[in-house]
């Protein structure tokens, strides 16, 4: 089984202008552009992909479209998180059957499961599929914190071999590797640059929706070439955009940025609102500084 590593974009989902349907041509164009720009992998239907604001049929359409368009050029991990364990199992089996290289699963986000319940949830999924499971630790949205000791327990499930660690505690990377050894591979969820130096093998990035080349390049310089100075230069270069698409506006800002760059991907679905005018102006300035406005019309 190929080891997953590098910068993976947690893809936005393009919608038609009225927001009522998936914009399949825009999604195909986004996937092709990401790969042409050097991204190492794609994760549709994560939080940034608005998976909770879509029907089951729409999720299937996104899965089919991304896997077909990618055509094996980079790995695709599908977000298959769900509150109900049987639904999560079914979504994960479906993703594998449709050709996904793995799945990313946030814990059930309303029921606040304890450690035994988390173990049962991930064990049910892990035993139902043969592709890797990336567990996703984001306490801010899941209301559950996958502590390193919990991750160590989950790592004994054969297919549970990756984690997206999205707290702002970079020492989590160190502790997970210490407790799990080679049973768990850590992808940063927020602190990409910082996590690379503690042993993270990848970064699941929001900013790479807009900056796939630079975000992939930072990983390559830091991890493949151990070029700390060049990696730091790229980090400082992308940091304003990383900040702009961070926080509560990550979906709206990512979509606004792509719209400015010339790929019309629509707006977030309710209850999310489009990016406010002042934040849009700031993002436009940052993209202009990087000479990225109208990237899709080149």
XYZ file of C-alpha atoms in Angstrom:
298
model
C 0.000 0.000 0.000
C 1.439 3.377 -1.018
C 2.340 5.660 1.863
C 0.377 8.897 1.645
C 2.501 12.007 2.072
C 2.711 15.635 0.973
C 0.281 18.535 0.785
C -3.336 17.506 0.246
C -6.010 20.072 -0.586
C -9.250 19.770 1.348
C -11.275 20.810 -1.694
C -14.112 23.286 -1.820
C -17.246 22.121 -3.636
C -18.246 24.383 -6.547
C -21.951 25.158 -6.762
C -23.973 26.674 -9.567
C -24.713 30.432 -9.222
C -28.094 29.738 -7.609
C -26.456 27.315 -5.158
C -28.885 24.531 -6.040
C -26.543 22.071 -7.732
C -22.940 20.896 -7.967
C -21.078 22.693 -10.773
C -19.438 19.609 -12.281
C -17.408 21.423 -15.006
C -15.982 23.820 -12.400
C -15.076 20.885 -10.139
C -13.356 19.102 -13.019
C -11.415 22.251 -13.868
C -10.403 22.761 -10.233
C -9.167 19.164 -9.909
C -7.132 19.341 -13.123
C -5.617 22.687 -12.118
C -4.688 21.408 -8.659
C -2.838 18.453 -10.173
C -1.157 20.581 -12.853
C 0.016 22.911 -10.086
C 1.767 20.038 -8.321
C -0.546 19.174 -5.433
C 0.236 15.798 -3.870
C -3.321 14.683 -3.079
C -6.967 15.729 -2.807
C -9.567 15.413 -0.042
C -13.090 16.301 -1.213
C -16.069 16.409 1.153
C -14.203 17.622 4.200
C -15.438 20.571 6.226
C -14.217 22.954 3.510
C -16.208 20.908 0.993
C -19.459 21.648 2.883
C -20.328 17.957 3.157
C -22.967 18.647 5.806
C -24.810 20.985 3.424
C -25.215 18.417 0.657
C -27.549 15.532 -0.159
C -26.332 11.950 -0.329
C -26.694 12.066 -4.112
C -24.598 15.220 -4.312
C -21.880 13.611 -2.217
C -21.876 10.670 -4.623
C -21.609 13.053 -7.582
C -18.605 14.832 -6.057
C -16.937 11.488 -5.302
C -17.474 10.212 -8.830
C -16.378 13.460 -10.456
C -13.158 13.889 -8.482
C -12.048 10.257 -8.785
C -12.841 10.139 -12.509
C -11.098 13.441 -13.214
C -8.060 12.624 -11.094
C -7.663 9.325 -12.959
C -5.042 8.018 -10.557
C -2.651 10.946 -10.967
C -2.699 11.725 -7.232
C -4.339 9.982 -4.269
C -7.922 10.928 -3.402
C -9.215 10.562 0.150
C -12.954 11.087 0.486
C -14.469 12.708 3.543
C -16.989 10.172 4.849
C -17.787 11.579 8.271
C -21.268 10.999 9.676
C -22.968 11.175 13.047
C -24.421 7.658 12.809
C -21.880 4.811 12.660
C -23.755 2.643 10.096
C -24.012 5.646 7.771
C -20.293 6.343 8.147
C -19.551 2.691 7.344
C -21.812 2.802 4.284
C -20.295 6.053 2.974
C -16.786 4.653 3.451
C -17.576 1.385 1.664
C -19.147 3.370 -1.149
C -16.082 5.614 -1.474
C -13.781 2.588 -1.667
C -16.036 0.939 -4.266
C -15.933 4.125 -6.355
C -12.127 4.116 -6.360
C -11.069 6.307 -3.435
C -7.537 5.710 -2.151
C -8.666 6.286 1.428
C -11.200 8.076 3.600
C -10.986 10.913 6.103
C -13.374 10.689 9.036
C -14.132 13.311 11.639
C -15.577 11.913 14.894
C -19.355 12.025 15.358
C -19.819 15.705 16.091
C -23.037 15.943 18.067
C -23.064 12.912 20.337
C -19.648 13.733 21.884
C -18.556 10.067 22.048
C -16.221 8.898 24.811
C -13.057 6.905 24.069
C -14.800 3.520 24.008
C -17.477 4.852 21.667
C -14.842 6.420 19.404
C -12.980 3.133 19.258
C -16.154 1.232 18.358
C -17.029 3.808 15.684
C -13.645 3.732 13.950
C -13.314 -0.043 14.376
C -16.633 -0.575 12.588
C -15.428 1.538 9.657
C -11.875 0.186 9.664
C -13.027 -3.426 9.517
C -15.486 -2.716 6.692
C -12.938 -1.318 4.213
C -9.392 -2.097 3.090
C -8.201 1.419 2.175
C -6.519 3.656 4.786
C -8.573 5.647 7.271
C -7.371 9.134 8.180
C -8.923 10.122 11.480
C -9.511 13.842 11.829
C -8.938 15.664 15.075
C -10.646 19.046 15.111
C -12.066 19.672 18.592
C -13.386 23.093 17.583
C -15.907 21.567 15.177
C -16.304 17.977 16.395
C -16.719 18.713 20.117
C -14.336 15.775 20.636
C -10.582 15.902 21.210
C -8.673 12.877 19.951
C -5.940 13.005 22.580
C -2.622 11.287 21.780
C -3.437 8.377 24.115
C -6.763 7.909 22.290
C -4.997 8.064 18.928
C -2.557 5.407 20.153
C -5.493 3.102 20.916
C -7.108 3.789 17.537
C -3.811 3.066 15.766
C -4.228 -0.629 16.660
C -7.120 -0.798 14.154
C -5.301 -2.054 11.050
C -6.626 0.431 8.513
C -6.511 3.447 10.853
C -3.042 4.631 9.905
C -3.286 8.404 9.364
C -4.420 11.399 11.370
C -5.166 14.969 10.399
C -4.209 16.817 13.575
C -5.969 20.198 13.634
C -5.349 21.617 17.051
C -2.968 24.520 17.538
C -0.778 22.375 19.791
C 2.180 21.396 17.635
C 3.477 19.079 20.378
C 0.598 16.748 19.491
C 2.637 15.664 16.450
C 5.559 14.720 18.674
C 3.376 12.898 21.188
C 1.394 10.927 18.603
C 4.568 9.712 16.904
C 6.108 8.807 20.263
C 3.060 6.802 21.359
C 2.150 5.200 18.011
C 5.475 4.672 16.266
C 5.021 3.582 12.664
C 1.361 2.647 13.222
C 0.256 6.264 12.669
C 1.285 8.857 10.069
C 0.602 12.465 11.023
C -0.726 15.106 8.643
C -0.916 18.642 9.994
C -4.321 20.254 9.721
C -3.319 23.822 10.538
C 0.344 24.110 11.519
C 1.882 22.709 8.347
C 5.321 24.290 8.442
C 5.743 23.834 12.175
C 4.620 20.189 12.130
C 7.055 19.108 9.395
C 10.011 19.566 11.741
C 8.442 17.284 14.356
C 7.883 14.397 11.950
C 4.599 15.116 10.151
C 4.537 13.447 6.740
C 1.938 15.774 5.255
C -0.372 18.742 5.487
C -4.123 18.790 4.798
C -4.451 22.414 3.714
C -7.277 24.849 3.078
C -4.966 27.489 1.574
C -3.891 25.105 -1.195
C -7.327 25.567 -2.765
C -5.785 28.878 -3.876
C -2.042 28.152 -3.633
C -1.464 24.484 -4.555
C 1.972 25.063 -6.053
C 3.346 27.041 -3.128
C 1.774 24.823 -0.466
C 3.149 21.691 -2.144
C 6.500 23.418 -2.566
C 6.760 24.211 1.128
C 6.370 20.523 1.981
C 8.945 19.502 -0.605
C 11.507 22.028 0.608
C 10.980 21.154 4.270
C 10.597 17.374 4.117
C 12.175 16.191 0.864
C 15.082 18.624 0.702
C 15.427 19.603 4.379
C 15.897 23.167 3.135
C 14.684 25.072 6.165
C 15.486 28.512 4.774
C 13.601 28.043 1.504
C 10.657 26.395 3.284
C 10.499 29.343 5.676
C 10.563 31.802 2.773
C 7.574 30.054 1.193
C 5.817 29.958 4.559
C 6.148 33.718 4.972
C 4.978 34.160 1.373
C 1.771 32.151 1.845
C 1.020 33.131 5.461
C -1.280 36.102 4.654
C -3.485 33.818 2.524
C -3.308 31.024 5.127
C -4.629 33.516 7.670
C -7.254 34.904 5.272
C -8.773 31.464 4.649
C -8.433 30.378 8.277
C -10.902 30.818 11.095
C -14.668 30.895 10.672
C -14.629 32.184 7.068
C -12.591 29.339 5.584
C -15.276 28.219 3.131
C -16.410 31.703 2.105
C -12.838 32.993 1.745
C -11.639 29.993 -0.272
C -14.556 30.358 -2.666
C -14.180 34.131 -2.903
C -10.500 33.686 -3.704
C -11.132 31.201 -6.498
C -13.819 33.484 -7.931
C -11.263 36.338 -7.968
C -8.760 34.045 -9.655
C -11.175 33.396 -12.511
C -12.797 30.079 -11.599
C -16.422 30.693 -10.718
C -17.255 28.263 -7.930
C -20.325 29.985 -6.528
C -20.867 30.803 -2.881
C -21.261 28.830 0.347
C -24.607 27.285 1.129
C -26.718 28.596 3.996
C -26.319 29.118 6.828
C -22.899 30.302 5.674
C -22.841 33.704 3.982
C -20.508 34.998 1.267
C -17.347 36.727 2.407
C -17.904 40.292 3.656
C -16.702 43.185 1.505
C -13.876 44.203 3.854
C -12.461 40.682 4.121
C -12.841 40.236 0.371
C -10.817 43.395 -0.212
C -8.043 42.125 2.064
C -7.946 38.749 0.316
C -7.914 40.404 -3.112
C -4.889 42.438 -2.075
C -3.029 39.337 -0.854
C -3.767 37.449 -4.074
C -2.720 40.479 -6.114
C 0.597 40.616 -4.246
C 1.196 36.981 -5.245
C 0.115 37.788 -8.852
C -2.663 35.211 -8.662
C -5.683 37.241 -9.745
C -7.170 35.836 -12.958
C -4.974 32.705 -12.733
C -7.599 30.695 -14.602
C -7.697 33.011 -17.591
C -3.986 32.599 -18.352
